[in-house]
Amino acid sequence: MSRPQFSEQTPLPERSVTCQKICLWIQLLSEGKSCEPPRFESEYANRIVQAILGYHNTLRTEQRKTQLLDDLLTRLHEGNRVEHLLDFIFANFSDLLPFDRIGLSLLDEESPDVAEAVYMKLREGEPRLAPGYRANIRQSSLYTVLKSGQPRIISDLVEYLNQHPSSHSTKLLIEEGMRSSLTVPLHALGRAVGFLFFSSQSPDAYHEPHVLLLLKIARKLGMAIEKARIIEKLEARNAQLRRLANMVSHDLRTPLSVVTGYVSMFSEGNFGGLTDEQRNVLEKMKKACNQTQMLLDDLLDCALAEAHRLQLHKENFSLPALVDERVDHLRQQLDLRKLDIKVAFDVSLPTITADRERIGRIFDNLLSNAMKFSPSGSTVFITLTRRENDFLMGVRDTGPGLSEEQRKKLFSCFPEIRSSASRGPGRSVGLGLTIAKELVEAHGGHIWVESSPGAGATFWFTIPAA
């Protein structure tokens, strides 16, 4: 097309005024202000205005597509369910895609030739092809769409039904008032998982630009489906692990109680006199049984907490008295490791209302951790403070400290912290800090660590005062 030019007979002042009006109009458009395009007596000037207007509208449409797709992706990352994403599309994409109906069908994971409608929304009228509708797609054109991975446009559903009279789903769509459709296959986890359907009451409603936009939408919905299925599988595996932990902790209690009972009976001389060496062995066995019992308690509480079934038995008690009790319980280990304990607290510290046994377990886990990483001859410090809305408790060791990477993984299940200063094995793997976190949070408190390499570590936790 030839480049439009002003007529030579147009006076120069008039051309200048025309250019000024066009420039002013472009400026208003760039500022997002709504205004009517200027009109001129010159045909060429009007053609320039229409070209600018067409480009402007195309640009606005592309900007809106980008914004809506970005919003869709944001909602996906925020954890919105697939149904919520489709509701968002239904409410916001009508000026970009012609549709009076949106549908989603997913393939049955057990029978991949069977598709089930899981979402359907009509702009008006009663649904005929509703969620729960199932059909074998092996002999239908959807199977070709699935295998090819290419979108399908049906410009006239009535004509399509005449050519495929056995298509029950097409008959239901026509009964809903639909006359054309656009179908896009969905993929997740590297394989086809279903179909996204857009349908319109107008024939010949869909064309290439609609296909390109719907493909972008389908990719994001595929990500949502993939995320949902991964989460579903993880939740199922976690539930299975919780049941296993619950079963193990319960089933081991009976034989453990039998062993503990016989150890006590032997220690008390119910089966005759004991040598010093035998008493020493029995004391070690008793200690091992107690440690196993604590581990089972931790394992069971961890499973209950993850299942949101942990029940707290709250009572009023003195925190300093509880700390003294737990320190006395660990006194023999402290003496063996030549460790000292210093407790700092306000003598007027009021009683706390909490689960006494669980708070004791938190202290046991934090103290045991501090003892493990403190060098022989050092001191472990315990701090108890009442603040405005909670009680603050801290356990500080003089060990090697923690790197930033170690701090990030510290409260995860089965953390592994390697340290040459650790007593016993060269690494620490267990539930101690994990269950401490679960028990603190079950009380409505918070737990954290302050540490840096070479400067020891202080574990703090809070318990609400009310």
PDB file of C-alpha atoms in Angstrom, residues 167-317:
ATOM      1  CA  SER A 167     -21.268 -38.176  19.896  1.00  0.00           C
ATOM      2  CA  HIS A 168     -23.409 -37.943  23.027  1.00  0.00           C
ATOM      3  CA  SER A 169     -21.340 -35.102  24.523  1.00  0.00           C
ATOM      4  CA  THR A 170     -21.872 -32.968  21.377  1.00  0.00           C
ATOM      5  CA  LYS A 171     -25.625 -33.562  21.654  1.00  0.00           C
ATOM      6  CA  LEU A 172     -25.549 -32.354  25.274  1.00  0.00           C
ATOM      7  CA  LEU A 173     -23.576 -29.243  24.278  1.00  0.00           C
ATOM      8  CA  ILE A 174     -26.146 -28.386  21.609  1.00  0.00           C
ATOM      9  CA  GLU A 175     -28.942 -28.850  24.164  1.00  0.00           C
ATOM     10  CA  GLU A 176     -27.119 -26.282  26.316  1.00  0.00           C
ATOM     11  CA  GLY A 177     -27.298 -23.840  23.394  1.00  0.00           C
ATOM     12  CA  MET A 178     -23.672 -24.120  22.234  1.00  0.00           C
ATOM     13  CA  ARG A 179     -22.909 -23.864  18.502  1.00  0.00           C
ATOM     14  CA  SER A 180     -19.073 -23.883  18.323  1.00  0.00           C
ATOM     15  CA  SER A 181     -16.212 -25.074  20.500  1.00  0.00           C
ATOM     16  CA  LEU A 182     -12.457 -24.916  21.020  1.00  0.00           C
ATOM     17  CA  THR A 183     -10.712 -27.847  22.733  1.00  0.00           C
ATOM     18  CA  VAL A 184      -7.128 -27.851  24.014  1.00  0.00           C
ATOM     19  CA  PRO A 185      -5.339 -30.885  25.525  1.00  0.00           C
ATOM     20  CA  LEU A 186      -3.796 -30.408  28.975  1.00  0.00           C
ATOM     21  CA  HIS A 187      -0.429 -31.836  30.047  1.00  0.00           C
ATOM     22  CA  ALA A 188       1.082 -32.386  33.501  1.00  0.00           C
ATOM     23  CA  LEU A 189       4.043 -34.423  34.742  1.00  0.00           C
ATOM     24  CA  GLY A 190       5.113 -34.898  31.110  1.00  0.00           C
ATOM     25  CA  ARG A 191       1.909 -36.546  29.905  1.00  0.00           C
ATOM     26  CA  ALA A 192      -1.608 -35.682  28.761  1.00  0.00           C
ATOM     27  CA  VAL A 193      -4.045 -35.442  31.671  1.00  0.00           C
ATOM     28  CA  GLY A 194      -7.221 -33.981  30.201  1.00  0.00           C
ATOM     29  CA  PHE A 195      -8.945 -31.320  28.119  1.00  0.00           C
ATOM     30  CA  LEU A 196      -9.992 -27.683  28.432  1.00  0.00           C
ATOM     31  CA  PHE A 197     -13.166 -26.753  26.535  1.00  0.00           C
ATOM     32  CA  PHE A 198     -14.406 -23.306  25.540  1.00  0.00           C
ATOM     33  CA  SER A 199     -17.829 -23.194  23.864  1.00  0.00           C
ATOM     34  CA  SER A 200     -19.878 -20.389  22.344  1.00  0.00           C
ATOM     35  CA  GLN A 201     -23.520 -19.934  21.408  1.00  0.00           C
ATOM     36  CA  SER A 202     -22.334 -18.424  18.110  1.00  0.00           C
ATOM     37  CA  PRO A 203     -21.136 -20.567  15.183  1.00  0.00           C
ATOM     38  CA  ASP A 204     -17.612 -20.010  13.869  1.00  0.00           C
ATOM     39  CA  ALA A 205     -16.573 -18.186  17.065  1.00  0.00           C
ATOM     40  CA  TYR A 206     -12.977 -19.433  17.275  1.00  0.00           C
ATOM     41  CA  HIS A 207      -9.916 -18.598  15.182  1.00  0.00           C
ATOM     42  CA  GLU A 208      -6.129 -18.772  15.383  1.00  0.00           C
ATOM     43  CA  PRO A 209      -5.614 -15.869  17.863  1.00  0.00           C
ATOM     44  CA  HIS A 210      -8.026 -17.586  20.277  1.00  0.00           C
ATOM     45  CA  VAL A 211      -6.092 -20.842  19.925  1.00  0.00           C
ATOM     46  CA  LEU A 212      -2.784 -19.138  20.779  1.00  0.00           C
ATOM     47  CA  LEU A 213      -4.252 -17.506  23.897  1.00  0.00           C
ATOM     48  CA  LEU A 214      -5.947 -20.690  25.058  1.00  0.00           C
ATOM     49  CA  LEU A 215      -2.685 -22.623  24.669  1.00  0.00           C
ATOM     50  CA  LYS A 216      -1.050 -20.171  27.109  1.00  0.00           C
ATOM     51  CA  ILE A 217      -3.933 -20.613  29.543  1.00  0.00           C
ATOM     52  CA  ALA A 218      -3.736 -24.403  29.178  1.00  0.00           C
ATOM     53  CA  ARG A 219      -0.028 -24.429  30.064  1.00  0.00           C
ATOM     54  CA  LYS A 220      -0.753 -22.608  33.326  1.00  0.00           C
ATOM     55  CA  LEU A 221      -3.682 -24.878  34.152  1.00  0.00           C
ATOM     56  CA  GLY A 222      -1.451 -27.866  33.422  1.00  0.00           C
ATOM     57  CA  MET A 223       1.023 -26.503  35.993  1.00  0.00           C
ATOM     58  CA  ALA A 224      -1.820 -26.153  38.508  1.00  0.00           C
ATOM     59  CA  ILE A 225      -2.966 -29.735  37.900  1.00  0.00           C
ATOM     60  CA  GLU A 226       0.609 -30.994  38.176  1.00  0.00           C
ATOM     61  CA  LYS A 227       1.069 -29.105  41.448  1.00  0.00           C
ATOM     62  CA  ALA A 228      -2.248 -30.381  42.820  1.00  0.00           C
ATOM     63  CA  ARG A 229      -1.416 -33.994  41.993  1.00  0.00           C
ATOM     64  CA  ILE A 230       2.082 -33.761  43.501  1.00  0.00           C
ATOM     65  CA  ILE A 231       0.603 -32.282  46.688  1.00  0.00           C
ATOM     66  CA  GLU A 232      -2.067 -34.985  46.742  1.00  0.00           C
ATOM     67  CA  LYS A 233       0.561 -37.716  46.463  1.00  0.00           C
ATOM     68  CA  LEU A 234       2.764 -36.100  49.122  1.00  0.00           C
ATOM     69  CA  GLU A 235      -0.184 -35.753  51.484  1.00  0.00           C
ATOM     70  CA  ALA A 236      -1.093 -39.388  50.928  1.00  0.00           C
ATOM     71  CA  ARG A 237       2.514 -40.437  51.604  1.00  0.00           C
ATOM     72  CA  ASN A 238       2.684 -38.240  54.710  1.00  0.00           C
ATOM     73  CA  ALA A 239      -0.562 -39.723  55.993  1.00  0.00           C
ATOM     74  CA  GLN A 240       0.877 -43.180  55.400  1.00  0.00           C
ATOM     75  CA  LEU A 241       4.067 -42.259  57.283  1.00  0.00           C
ATOM     76  CA  ARG A 242       2.026 -40.808  60.162  1.00  0.00           C
ATOM     77  CA  ARG A 243       0.027 -44.023  60.412  1.00  0.00           C
ATOM     78  CA  LEU A 244       3.259 -46.012  60.368  1.00  0.00           C
ATOM     79  CA  ALA A 245       4.819 -43.827  63.084  1.00  0.00           C
ATOM     80  CA  ASN A 246       1.669 -44.117  65.171  1.00  0.00           C
ATOM     81  CA  MET A 247       1.567 -47.876  64.756  1.00  0.00           C
ATOM     82  CA  VAL A 248       5.280 -48.335  65.509  1.00  0.00           C
ATOM     83  CA  SER A 249       5.199 -46.140  68.604  1.00  0.00           C
ATOM     84  CA  HIS A 250       2.149 -47.952  69.956  1.00  0.00           C
ATOM     85  CA  ASP A 251       3.278 -51.471  69.062  1.00  0.00           C
ATOM     86  CA  LEU A 252       6.736 -51.003  70.587  1.00  0.00           C
ATOM     87  CA  ARG A 253       5.403 -49.773  73.905  1.00  0.00           C
ATOM     88  CA  THR A 254       4.213 -53.209  75.060  1.00  0.00           C
ATOM     89  CA  PRO A 255       7.490 -55.129  74.561  1.00  0.00           C
ATOM     90  CA  LEU A 256       9.440 -52.127  75.868  1.00  0.00           C
ATOM     91  CA  SER A 257       7.339 -51.985  79.038  1.00  0.00           C
ATOM     92  CA  VAL A 258       7.978 -55.709  79.555  1.00  0.00           C
ATOM     93  CA  VAL A 259      11.755 -55.199  79.228  1.00  0.00           C
ATOM     94  CA  THR A 260      11.635 -52.149  81.520  1.00  0.00           C
ATOM     95  CA  GLY A 261       9.604 -54.098  84.091  1.00  0.00           C
ATOM     96  CA  TYR A 262      12.039 -57.014  84.211  1.00  0.00           C
ATOM     97  CA  VAL A 263      15.028 -54.637  84.431  1.00  0.00           C
ATOM     98  CA  SER A 264      13.414 -52.983  87.461  1.00  0.00           C
ATOM     99  CA  MET A 265      12.645 -56.354  89.060  1.00  0.00           C
ATOM    100  CA  PHE A 266      16.242 -57.533  88.594  1.00  0.00           C
ATOM    101  CA  SER A 267      17.573 -54.207  89.949  1.00  0.00           C
ATOM    102  CA  GLU A 268      15.405 -54.528  93.058  1.00  0.00           C
ATOM    103  CA  GLY A 269      16.764 -58.024  93.761  1.00  0.00           C
ATOM    104  CA  ASN A 270      13.528 -59.913  93.055  1.00  0.00           C
ATOM    105  CA  PHE A 271      15.536 -62.679  91.373  1.00  0.00           C
ATOM    106  CA  GLY A 272      18.388 -62.865  93.826  1.00  0.00           C
ATOM    107  CA  GLY A 273      21.477 -60.894  94.710  1.00  0.00           C
ATOM    108  CA  LEU A 274      23.475 -58.928  92.125  1.00  0.00           C
ATOM    109  CA  THR A 275      27.122 -58.202  91.701  1.00  0.00           C
ATOM    110  CA  ASP A 276      28.313 -54.638  91.130  1.00  0.00           C
ATOM    111  CA  GLU A 277      29.037 -55.478  87.505  1.00  0.00           C
ATOM    112  CA  GLN A 278      25.492 -56.813  87.043  1.00  0.00           C
ATOM    113  CA  ARG A 279      23.987 -53.686  88.643  1.00  0.00           C
ATOM    114  CA  ASN A 280      26.063 -51.538  86.302  1.00  0.00           C
ATOM    115  CA  VAL A 281      24.771 -53.456  83.276  1.00  0.00           C
ATOM    116  CA  LEU A 282      21.167 -53.175  84.491  1.00  0.00           C
ATOM    117  CA  GLU A 283      21.587 -49.430  85.013  1.00  0.00           C
ATOM    118  CA  LYS A 284      22.749 -49.077  81.411  1.00  0.00           C
ATOM    119  CA  MET A 285      19.794 -51.161  80.241  1.00  0.00           C
ATOM    120  CA  LYS A 286      17.417 -48.997  82.274  1.00  0.00           C
ATOM    121  CA  LYS A 287      18.916 -45.851  80.752  1.00  0.00           C
ATOM    122  CA  ALA A 288      18.561 -47.293  77.236  1.00  0.00           C
ATOM    123  CA  CYS A 289      14.912 -48.180  77.923  1.00  0.00           C
ATOM    124  CA  ASN A 290      14.217 -44.639  79.130  1.00  0.00           C
ATOM    125  CA  GLN A 291      15.851 -43.164  76.022  1.00  0.00           C
ATOM    126  CA  THR A 292      13.804 -45.489  73.809  1.00  0.00           C
ATOM    127  CA  GLN A 293      10.642 -44.479  75.655  1.00  0.00           C
ATOM    128  CA  MET A 294      11.442 -40.786  75.085  1.00  0.00           C
ATOM    129  CA  LEU A 295      12.068 -41.453  71.383  1.00  0.00           C
ATOM    130  CA  LEU A 296       8.731 -43.251  71.055  1.00  0.00           C
ATOM    131  CA  ASP A 297       6.980 -40.361  72.797  1.00  0.00           C
ATOM    132  CA  ASP A 298       8.636 -37.928  70.381  1.00  0.00           C
ATOM    133  CA  LEU A 299       7.717 -40.078  67.395  1.00  0.00           C
ATOM    134  CA  LEU A 300       4.078 -40.335  68.458  1.00  0.00           C
ATOM    135  CA  ASP A 301       3.771 -36.624  69.258  1.00  0.00           C
ATOM    136  CA  CYS A 302       5.351 -35.716  65.917  1.00  0.00           C
ATOM    137  CA  ALA A 303       2.809 -37.882  64.077  1.00  0.00           C
ATOM    138  CA  LEU A 304      -0.083 -36.439  66.099  1.00  0.00           C
ATOM    139  CA  ALA A 305       1.093 -32.856  65.563  1.00  0.00           C
ATOM    140  CA  GLU A 306       1.375 -33.305  61.785  1.00  0.00           C
ATOM    141  CA  ALA A 307      -2.139 -34.788  61.767  1.00  0.00           C
ATOM    142  CA  HIS A 308      -3.364 -31.852  63.938  1.00  0.00           C
ATOM    143  CA  ARG A 309      -4.471 -34.325  66.605  1.00  0.00           C
ATOM    144  CA  LEU A 310      -2.014 -33.433  69.365  1.00  0.00           C
ATOM    145  CA  GLN A 311      -3.933 -32.787  72.592  1.00  0.00           C
ATOM    146  CA  LEU A 312      -2.372 -30.650  75.322  1.00  0.00           C
ATOM    147  CA  HIS A 313      -3.129 -31.287  78.998  1.00  0.00           C
ATOM    148  CA  LYS A 314      -2.598 -27.862  80.534  1.00  0.00           C
ATOM    149  CA  GLU A 315      -2.030 -27.114  84.215  1.00  0.00           C
ATOM    150  CA  ASN A 316      -0.463 -24.396  86.363  1.00  0.00           C
ATOM    151  CA  PHE A 317       3.139 -25.044  87.387  1.00  0.00           C
TER     152      PHE A 317
END
